[in-house]
mmCIF file of C-alpha atoms in Angstrom:
data_model
loop_
_atom_site.group_PDB
_atom_site.id
_atom_site.type_symbol
_atom_site.label_atom_id
_atom_site.label_comp_id
_atom_site.label_asym_id
_atom_site.label_seq_id
_atom_site.Cartn_x
_atom_site.Cartn_y
_atom_site.Cartn_z
ATOM 1 C CA MET F 1 -34.958 0.352 -4.090
ATOM 2 C CA THR F 2 -31.401 0.449 -2.786
ATOM 3 C CA ALA F 3 -29.190 -1.995 -0.946
ATOM 4 C CA ARG F 4 -29.291 -2.409 2.837
ATOM 5 C CA ILE F 5 -25.871 -2.735 4.382
ATOM 6 C CA GLY F 6 -25.479 -3.605 7.998
ATOM 7 C CA VAL F 7 -22.818 -2.271 10.349
ATOM 8 C CA VAL F 8 -22.237 -4.287 13.552
ATOM 9 C CA THR F 9 -21.640 -2.517 16.840
ATOM 10 C CA PHE F 10 -19.760 -4.491 19.461
ATOM 11 C CA PRO F 11 -18.858 -3.109 22.840
ATOM 12 C CA GLY F 12 -15.727 -1.175 22.004
ATOM 13 C CA SER F 13 -16.432 -0.579 18.383
ATOM 14 C CA LEU F 14 -15.316 2.868 17.244
ATOM 15 C CA ASP F 15 -16.121 3.389 13.573
ATOM 16 C CA ASP F 16 -19.662 2.128 13.349
ATOM 17 C CA ARG F 17 -20.976 5.687 12.792
ATOM 18 C CA ASP F 18 -18.443 6.534 10.170
ATOM 19 C CA SER F 19 -19.058 3.267 8.440
ATOM 20 C CA ARG F 20 -22.816 3.924 8.297
ATOM 21 C CA ARG F 21 -22.090 7.377 6.992
ATOM 22 C CA ALA F 22 -19.881 6.040 4.231
ATOM 23 C CA ILE F 23 -22.604 3.617 3.224
ATOM 24 C CA ARG F 24 -25.115 6.472 3.079
ATOM 25 C CA LEU F 25 -22.786 8.675 1.073
ATOM 26 C CA ALA F 26 -22.330 5.906 -1.494
ATOM 27 C CA GLY F 27 -26.087 5.729 -1.857
ATOM 28 C CA ALA F 28 -26.982 2.579 0.072
ATOM 29 C CA GLU F 29 -29.059 2.236 3.248
ATOM 30 C CA PRO F 30 -27.067 1.744 6.398
ATOM 31 C CA VAL F 31 -28.559 -0.625 9.052
ATOM 32 C CA ALA F 32 -27.341 -0.730 12.607
ATOM 33 C CA LEU F 33 -26.733 -4.281 13.937
ATOM 34 C CA TRP F 34 -26.106 -5.207 17.472
ATOM 35 C CA HIS F 35 -23.592 -7.821 18.615
ATOM 36 C CA LYS F 36 -26.149 -9.609 20.938
ATOM 37 C CA ASP F 37 -28.678 -10.068 18.120
ATOM 38 C CA LYS F 38 -28.597 -13.126 15.971
ATOM 39 C CA ASP F 39 -30.945 -11.346 13.576
ATOM 40 C CA LEU F 40 -29.362 -9.524 10.704
ATOM 41 C CA LYS F 41 -32.428 -7.638 9.819
ATOM 42 C CA GLN F 42 -32.308 -9.025 6.215
ATOM 43 C CA VAL F 43 -29.431 -6.871 5.213
ATOM 44 C CA ASP F 44 -27.798 -7.531 1.786
ATOM 45 C CA ALA F 45 -24.194 -7.089 3.069
ATOM 46 C CA VAL F 46 -22.310 -6.528 6.369
ATOM 47 C CA VAL F 47 -19.502 -4.223 7.467
ATOM 48 C CA LEU F 48 -17.414 -5.186 10.512
ATOM 49 C CA CYS F 49 -15.879 -1.930 11.570
ATOM 50 C CA GLY F 50 -12.787 -0.752 13.429
ATOM 51 C CA GLY F 51 -12.313 -0.342 17.159
ATOM 52 C CA PHE F 52 -11.452 -2.517 20.102
ATOM 53 C CA SER F 53 -14.218 -4.986 20.454
ATOM 54 C CA TYR F 54 -14.436 -6.438 23.890
ATOM 55 C CA GLY F 55 -11.340 -4.460 24.817
ATOM 56 C CA ASP F 56 -9.167 -6.586 22.519
ATOM 57 C CA TYR F 57 -9.031 -9.029 25.541
ATOM 58 C CA LEU F 58 -7.401 -12.393 24.941
ATOM 59 C CA ARG F 59 -6.453 -11.595 21.420
ATOM 60 C CA VAL F 60 -7.817 -8.951 18.943
ATOM 61 C CA GLY F 61 -11.198 -10.139 17.614
ATOM 62 C CA ALA F 62 -11.108 -13.298 19.630
ATOM 63 C CA ILE F 63 -14.117 -12.651 21.814
ATOM 64 C CA ALA F 64 -16.196 -10.837 19.235
ATOM 65 C CA ARG F 65 -15.803 -13.895 17.013
ATOM 66 C CA PHE F 66 -18.014 -15.778 19.449
ATOM 67 C CA SER F 67 -20.804 -13.173 19.750
ATOM 68 C CA PRO F 68 -24.375 -14.162 18.751
ATOM 69 C CA VAL F 69 -24.319 -11.861 15.674
ATOM 70 C CA MET F 70 -21.094 -13.594 14.408
ATOM 71 C CA ASP F 71 -22.821 -16.947 14.510
ATOM 72 C CA THR F 72 -25.245 -15.788 11.829
ATOM 73 C CA ILE F 73 -22.585 -13.778 9.898
ATOM 74 C CA ILE F 74 -20.316 -16.783 9.739
ATOM 75 C CA ASP F 75 -23.074 -19.033 8.373
ATOM 76 C CA GLN F 76 -24.301 -16.431 5.896
ATOM 77 C CA ALA F 77 -20.865 -15.447 4.749
ATOM 78 C CA LYS F 78 -20.065 -19.051 3.885
ATOM 79 C CA ALA F 79 -23.284 -18.981 1.768
ATOM 80 C CA GLY F 80 -22.231 -15.830 -0.086
ATOM 81 C CA LEU F 81 -23.248 -12.791 1.981
ATOM 82 C CA PRO F 82 -20.784 -9.985 1.271
ATOM 83 C CA VAL F 83 -18.793 -9.067 4.374
ATOM 84 C CA LEU F 84 -16.173 -6.307 4.661
ATOM 85 C CA GLY F 85 -13.919 -6.388 7.695
ATOM 86 C CA ILE F 86 -12.000 -3.154 8.429
ATOM 87 C CA CYS F 87 -9.193 -3.141 10.934
ATOM 88 C CA ASN F 88 -10.800 -4.791 14.062
ATOM 89 C CA GLY F 89 -13.293 -6.265 11.652
ATOM 90 C CA PHE F 90 -10.385 -7.855 9.633
ATOM 91 C CA GLN F 91 -9.063 -9.230 12.918
ATOM 92 C CA ILE F 92 -12.500 -10.702 13.740
ATOM 93 C CA LEU F 93 -12.701 -12.379 10.250
ATOM 94 C CA THR F 94 -9.336 -14.049 10.815
ATOM 95 C CA GLU F 95 -10.353 -15.251 14.273
ATOM 96 C CA ALA F 96 -13.569 -16.555 12.695
ATOM 97 C CA HIS F 97 -11.505 -18.363 10.052
ATOM 98 C CA LEU F 98 -13.414 -16.780 7.268
ATOM 99 C CA LEU F 99 -10.065 -15.410 6.143
ATOM 100 C CA PRO F 100 -6.841 -17.269 6.598
ATOM 101 C CA GLY F 101 -3.921 -16.113 8.739
ATOM 102 C CA ALA F 102 -3.870 -14.021 11.862
ATOM 103 C CA MET F 103 -3.144 -10.488 13.097
ATOM 104 C CA LEU F 104 -0.494 -9.721 15.620
ATOM 105 C CA GLY F 105 0.996 -6.579 17.227
ATOM 106 C CA ASN F 106 2.899 -4.134 15.059
ATOM 107 C CA ASP F 107 6.510 -5.182 14.864
ATOM 108 C CA HIS F 108 7.608 -1.836 16.236
ATOM 109 C CA LEU F 109 5.275 -2.157 19.207
ATOM 110 C CA HIS F 110 3.701 1.258 18.672
ATOM 111 C CA PHE F 111 0.245 2.423 17.736
ATOM 112 C CA ILE F 112 0.380 3.891 14.288
ATOM 113 C CA CYS F 113 -1.788 6.469 12.661
ATOM 114 C CA ARG F 114 -0.935 7.748 9.177
ATOM 115 C CA ASP F 115 -2.135 8.279 5.582
ATOM 116 C CA GLN F 116 -1.220 4.998 3.935
ATOM 117 C CA LYS F 117 -0.544 4.300 0.291
ATOM 118 C CA LEU F 118 -1.970 0.999 -0.891
ATOM 119 C CA ARG F 119 -2.065 -0.801 -4.192
ATOM 120 C CA VAL F 120 -5.389 -2.522 -5.159
ATOM 121 C CA GLU F 121 -4.207 -5.933 -6.331
ATOM 122 C CA ASN F 122 -7.602 -7.447 -6.867
ATOM 123 C CA ALA F 123 -10.354 -5.452 -8.399
ATOM 124 C CA ASP F 124 -12.849 -8.376 -8.771
ATOM 125 C CA THR F 125 -14.034 -8.849 -5.203
ATOM 126 C CA ALA F 126 -17.516 -7.805 -4.173
ATOM 127 C CA TRP F 127 -15.981 -4.718 -2.491
ATOM 128 C CA THR F 128 -13.409 -3.621 -5.119
ATOM 129 C CA THR F 129 -14.875 -3.589 -8.584
ATOM 130 C CA ASP F 130 -14.968 0.208 -8.733
ATOM 131 C CA TYR F 131 -11.160 0.177 -8.602
ATOM 132 C CA THR F 132 -8.803 -1.030 -11.288
ATOM 133 C CA ALA F 133 -6.257 -3.621 -10.584
ATOM 134 C CA GLY F 134 -2.905 -1.941 -9.804
ATOM 135 C CA GLN F 135 -4.527 1.348 -8.797
ATOM 136 C CA GLU F 136 -2.767 3.195 -5.974
ATOM 137 C CA ILE F 137 -4.924 4.747 -3.238
ATOM 138 C CA HIS F 138 -4.328 6.693 -0.050
ATOM 139 C CA ILE F 139 -6.484 5.837 2.902
ATOM 140 C CA PRO F 140 -5.904 6.277 6.724
ATOM 141 C CA LEU F 141 -4.336 3.515 8.758
ATOM 142 C CA LYS F 142 -4.600 3.481 12.572
ATOM 143 C CA ASN F 143 -3.920 0.387 14.630
ATOM 144 C CA MET F 144 -1.912 -1.391 17.249
ATOM 145 C CA ASP F 145 -2.239 -4.904 15.936
ATOM 146 C CA GLY F 146 -1.843 -4.772 12.094
ATOM 147 C CA ARG F 147 0.816 -7.330 11.460
ATOM 148 C CA TYR F 148 -0.665 -9.934 9.072
ATOM 149 C CA VAL F 149 0.959 -13.412 9.436
ATOM 150 C CA ALA F 150 0.321 -16.684 7.910
ATOM 151 C CA ASP F 151 2.531 -19.676 7.019
ATOM 152 C CA ASP F 152 4.408 -19.826 3.790
ATOM 153 C CA TYR F 153 2.060 -22.340 2.278
ATOM 154 C CA THR F 154 -0.960 -20.054 2.898
ATOM 155 C CA LEU F 155 0.891 -17.020 1.682
ATOM 156 C CA ASP F 156 1.907 -18.724 -1.525
ATOM 157 C CA GLU F 157 -1.655 -19.930 -2.077
ATOM 158 C CA LEU F 158 -3.082 -16.388 -1.506
ATOM 159 C CA GLU F 159 -0.593 -15.058 -4.098
ATOM 160 C CA ALA F 160 -1.238 -17.690 -6.602
ATOM 161 C CA GLU F 161 -5.014 -17.270 -6.368
ATOM 162 C CA GLY F 162 -4.856 -13.510 -6.554
ATOM 163 C CA ARG F 163 -6.254 -13.270 -2.996
ATOM 164 C CA VAL F 164 -3.943 -10.620 -1.802
ATOM 165 C CA ALA F 165 -6.374 -7.808 -2.385
ATOM 166 C CA PHE F 166 -4.374 -4.894 -1.051
ATOM 167 C CA ARG F 167 -0.634 -4.303 -0.481
ATOM 168 C CA TYR F 168 1.170 -1.574 1.368
ATOM 169 C CA VAL F 169 3.214 0.598 -0.983
ATOM 170 C CA ASP F 170 6.527 2.458 -0.197
ATOM 171 C CA PHE F 171 6.303 1.732 3.565
ATOM 172 C CA ASN F 172 5.308 -1.371 5.454
ATOM 173 C CA PRO F 173 3.761 0.134 8.615
ATOM 174 C CA ASN F 174 3.572 -2.971 10.829
ATOM 175 C CA GLY F 175 5.690 -5.814 9.691
ATOM 176 C CA SER F 176 2.946 -7.592 7.848
ATOM 177 C CA LEU F 177 4.333 -10.575 5.755
ATOM 178 C CA ARG F 178 4.746 -9.760 1.943
ATOM 179 C CA ASP F 179 3.386 -6.201 2.619
ATOM 180 C CA ILE F 180 -0.152 -7.573 2.846
ATOM 181 C CA ALA F 181 -2.732 -4.898 3.776
ATOM 182 C CA GLY F 182 -5.863 -6.908 2.926
ATOM 183 C CA ILE F 183 -7.086 -10.297 1.540
ATOM 184 C CA THR F 184 -10.172 -11.828 0.191
ATOM 185 C CA ASN F 185 -11.718 -15.294 0.582
ATOM 186 C CA GLU F 186 -11.879 -17.697 -2.450
ATOM 187 C CA ALA F 187 -15.278 -16.520 -3.446
ATOM 188 C CA GLY F 188 -14.524 -12.816 -3.216
ATOM 189 C CA ASN F 189 -17.471 -11.990 -0.995
ATOM 190 C CA VAL F 190 -15.447 -11.758 2.234
ATOM 191 C CA VAL F 191 -12.722 -9.040 2.254
ATOM 192 C CA GLY F 192 -10.653 -7.796 5.107
ATOM 193 C CA LEU F 193 -8.059 -5.004 5.400
ATOM 194 C CA MET F 194 -6.286 -3.014 8.088
ATOM 195 C CA PRO F 195 -6.612 0.555 6.584
ATOM 196 C CA HIS F 196 -9.959 2.463 6.907
ATOM 197 C CA PRO F 197 -11.758 3.262 3.664
ATOM 198 C CA GLU F 198 -14.688 4.646 5.643
ATOM 199 C CA HIS F 199 -12.506 7.485 6.747
ATOM 200 C CA ALA F 200 -11.695 8.588 3.231
ATOM 201 C CA VAL F 201 -15.133 9.285 1.673
ATOM 202 C CA GLU F 202 -15.291 12.965 1.784
ATOM 203 C CA PRO F 203 -12.763 15.622 0.612
ATOM 204 C CA LEU F 204 -13.115 17.627 3.825
ATOM 205 C CA ILE F 205 -11.686 14.900 6.175
ATOM 206 C CA GLY F 206 -9.226 12.201 6.307
ATOM 207 C CA THR F 207 -6.639 12.150 3.468
ATOM 208 C CA GLY F 208 -8.540 14.948 1.659
ATOM 209 C CA ARG F 209 -9.390 12.394 -0.928
ATOM 210 C CA THR F 210 -12.215 10.044 -1.478
ATOM 211 C CA ASP F 211 -10.182 6.924 -2.173
ATOM 212 C CA GLY F 212 -12.211 4.869 0.182
ATOM 213 C CA LEU F 213 -15.586 5.466 -1.367
ATOM 214 C CA PRO F 214 -15.326 2.845 -4.144
ATOM 215 C CA PHE F 215 -15.512 0.080 -1.554
ATOM 216 C CA PHE F 216 -19.144 1.135 -0.855
ATOM 217 C CA THR F 217 -20.024 2.013 -4.387
ATOM 218 C CA SER F 218 -18.620 -1.361 -5.545
ATOM 219 C CA ILE F 219 -20.825 -3.312 -3.255
ATOM 220 C CA LEU F 220 -23.880 -1.090 -3.875
ATOM 221 C CA LYS F 221 -23.536 -1.714 -7.673
ATOM 222 C CA LYS F 222 -23.152 -5.451 -7.182
ATOM 223 C CA LEU F 223 -26.191 -5.687 -4.989
ATOM 224 C CA VAL F 224 -28.425 -3.482 -7.100
ATOM 225 C CA ASN F 225 -27.527 -5.220 -10.318
ATOM 226 C CA ALA F 226 -27.818 -8.626 -8.765
ATOM 227 C CA MET R 1 -11.091 -28.154 43.518
ATOM 228 C CA ALA R 2 -8.277 -28.691 41.140
ATOM 229 C CA ARG R 3 -6.388 -26.344 38.933
ATOM 230 C CA VAL R 4 -5.597 -26.886 35.271
ATOM 231 C CA VAL R 5 -2.970 -24.688 33.735
ATOM 232 C CA VAL R 6 -3.068 -23.847 30.009
ATOM 233 C CA ASP R 7 0.139 -22.262 28.697
ATOM 234 C CA VAL R 8 -0.023 -20.547 25.358
ATOM 235 C CA MET R 9 3.022 -19.546 23.367
ATOM 236 C CA LEU R 10 3.540 -18.077 19.888
ATOM 237 C CA LYS R 11 4.762 -20.651 17.575
ATOM 238 C CA PRO R 12 8.657 -20.603 17.231
ATOM 239 C CA GLU R 13 8.544 -19.212 13.619
ATOM 240 C CA ILE R 14 6.333 -16.232 14.626
ATOM 241 C CA LEU R 15 8.317 -13.050 15.430
ATOM 242 C CA ASP R 16 7.762 -11.931 18.997
ATOM 243 C CA PRO R 17 8.602 -8.227 19.248
ATOM 244 C CA GLN R 18 7.602 -8.041 22.913
ATOM 245 C CA GLY R 19 9.934 -10.774 23.911
ATOM 246 C CA GLN R 20 12.663 -9.160 21.939
ATOM 247 C CA ALA R 21 12.096 -5.856 23.763
ATOM 248 C CA VAL R 22 12.383 -7.664 27.117
ATOM 249 C CA GLN R 23 15.562 -9.376 25.944
ATOM 250 C CA ARG R 24 17.163 -6.188 24.875
ATOM 251 C CA ALA R 25 16.436 -4.529 28.141
ATOM 252 C CA LEU R 26 18.278 -7.259 30.153
ATOM 253 C CA PRO R 27 21.949 -6.167 29.712
ATOM 254 C CA ARG R 28 21.021 -2.681 30.844
ATOM 255 C CA LEU R 29 19.550 -4.182 33.984
ATOM 256 C CA GLY R 30 22.629 -6.287 34.686
ATOM 257 C CA PHE R 31 21.258 -9.665 33.534
ATOM 258 C CA ASP R 32 23.768 -11.120 31.182
ATOM 259 C CA GLY R 33 23.788 -14.410 29.350
ATOM 260 C CA ILE R 34 20.246 -14.566 28.305
ATOM 261 C CA SER R 35 20.143 -14.849 24.546
ATOM 262 C CA ASP R 36 16.446 -14.943 23.841
ATOM 263 C CA VAL R 37 13.176 -14.251 25.508
ATOM 264 C CA ARG R 38 9.714 -15.139 24.283
ATOM 265 C CA GLN R 39 6.532 -13.999 25.975
ATOM 266 C CA GLY R 40 3.447 -16.049 26.343
ATOM 267 C CA LYS R 41 0.198 -16.400 28.268
ATOM 268 C CA ARG R 42 -0.722 -18.619 31.195
ATOM 269 C CA PHE R 43 -4.366 -19.361 32.103
ATOM 270 C CA GLU R 44 -5.260 -20.986 35.514
ATOM 271 C CA LEU R 45 -8.586 -22.719 35.433
ATOM 272 C CA GLU R 46 -10.114 -23.708 38.681
ATOM 273 C CA VAL R 47 -12.197 -26.773 37.954
ATOM 274 C CA ASP R 48 -15.240 -27.898 39.902
ATOM 275 C CA GLY R 49 -15.359 -31.592 40.489
ATOM 276 C CA PRO R 50 -12.769 -34.162 39.455
ATOM 277 C CA VAL R 51 -10.156 -33.485 36.689
ATOM 278 C CA ASP R 52 -10.643 -36.741 34.897
ATOM 279 C CA GLU R 53 -10.057 -37.620 31.264
ATOM 280 C CA ALA R 54 -13.365 -36.112 30.104
ATOM 281 C CA ALA R 55 -12.693 -32.851 31.921
ATOM 282 C CA LEU R 56 -9.272 -32.538 30.444
ATOM 283 C CA ALA R 57 -10.662 -33.288 26.966
ATOM 284 C CA ARG R 58 -13.044 -30.517 27.356
ATOM 285 C CA ILE R 59 -10.402 -28.068 28.515
ATOM 286 C CA HIS R 60 -8.236 -29.200 25.585
ATOM 287 C CA ASP R 61 -11.116 -28.246 23.279
ATOM 288 C CA LEU R 62 -11.522 -24.877 24.929
ATOM 289 C CA ALA R 63 -7.823 -24.151 24.654
ATOM 290 C CA GLU R 64 -7.737 -25.154 21.003
ATOM 291 C CA SER R 65 -10.835 -23.252 20.035
ATOM 292 C CA PHE R 66 -10.643 -20.155 22.243
ATOM 293 C CA LEU R 67 -7.674 -19.630 24.574
ATOM 294 C CA ALA R 68 -5.132 -20.196 21.733
ATOM 295 C CA ASN R 69 -5.324 -19.307 18.056
ATOM 296 C CA THR R 70 -3.620 -22.403 16.581
ATOM 297 C CA VAL R 71 -2.766 -20.484 13.385
ATOM 298 C CA ILE R 72 -0.107 -18.580 15.402
ATOM 299 C CA GLU R 73 0.120 -20.277 18.844
ATOM 300 C CA ASP R 74 0.870 -23.616 20.517
ATOM 301 C CA PHE R 75 -0.579 -24.591 23.802
ATOM 302 C CA THR R 76 -0.167 -27.148 26.591
ATOM 303 C CA VAL R 77 -2.631 -28.337 29.163
ATOM 304 C CA ARG R 78 -1.505 -29.704 32.517
ATOM 305 C CA VAL R 79 -2.986 -30.332 35.984
ATOM 306 C CA GLU R 80 -1.377 -28.431 38.704
ATOM 307 C CA GLU R 81 -1.058 -29.891 42.177
ATOM 308 C CA VAL R 82 -2.086 -27.319 44.661
ATOM 309 C CA ALA R 83 -0.017 -27.803 47.825
ATOM 310 C CA GLU R 84 -2.239 -28.331 50.883
ATOM 311 C CA ALA R 85 0.325 -26.549 53.197
ATOM 312 C CA VAL R 86 -0.096 -23.315 51.257
ATOM 313 C CA LYS R 87 -3.869 -23.206 51.869
#
């Protein structure tokens, strides 16, 4: 018996297949979820993947946030369902107010695609227990709207509570405040980040490292031991 | 039919690189004396029926929950008089 992890496909999602592949390589069972279905098919956790859901119209993640599947995900995430938002998925989580702050266009106004060095600041979330706090990892980053913003009060609160889960190291690629690459909610079940761990799970592709795989093994261990 | 206009602007403290790029292009185009540009969004809503207090309240809710993200943006709602002569 392994864990079942859902991956939502919205119109415009790009990385749903890569995310399902990463889940499978970690040893869990990937389950395809559809944006129009309220039903989560009894999955144990959900990944909101990268892409340009609904064409990024209005604001990134703004329309996806109101899709039928998100109604269920928002309710269940508040009740403890583990949810990982990657890139566009992170943007959807901020629009849904499951995570504080908001995402805006990169400060240099260009799309960026690079291998990015990150520091794991919080290794206690549902998605990061297979890392150690302070560990530095390389995973791909590719986005247009990666600038994390929040007011000073929120930023101070995130820092004080250890909820800055990932920080950019050596180079801030998009103007994110306080070099924030990813954050977690208070309970640690909802995590969002801009870089793409699902693209760094096999030595053959991506950064040539498997630094992204622990996201998926972390959640699998948590669910199987639960 | 009446038109309601919702203007959405980034909050003053939020960096607007698009507006800055526009502002930086102005001297090159011969427009001097403009010290700052900020770029926003304008929504024109064509409303069926009367634009009474209840309709405006609903549009305010729509703007607050959907058209604007109040974490980063401010918005205003106003009724626009559509000049009959133009029609």
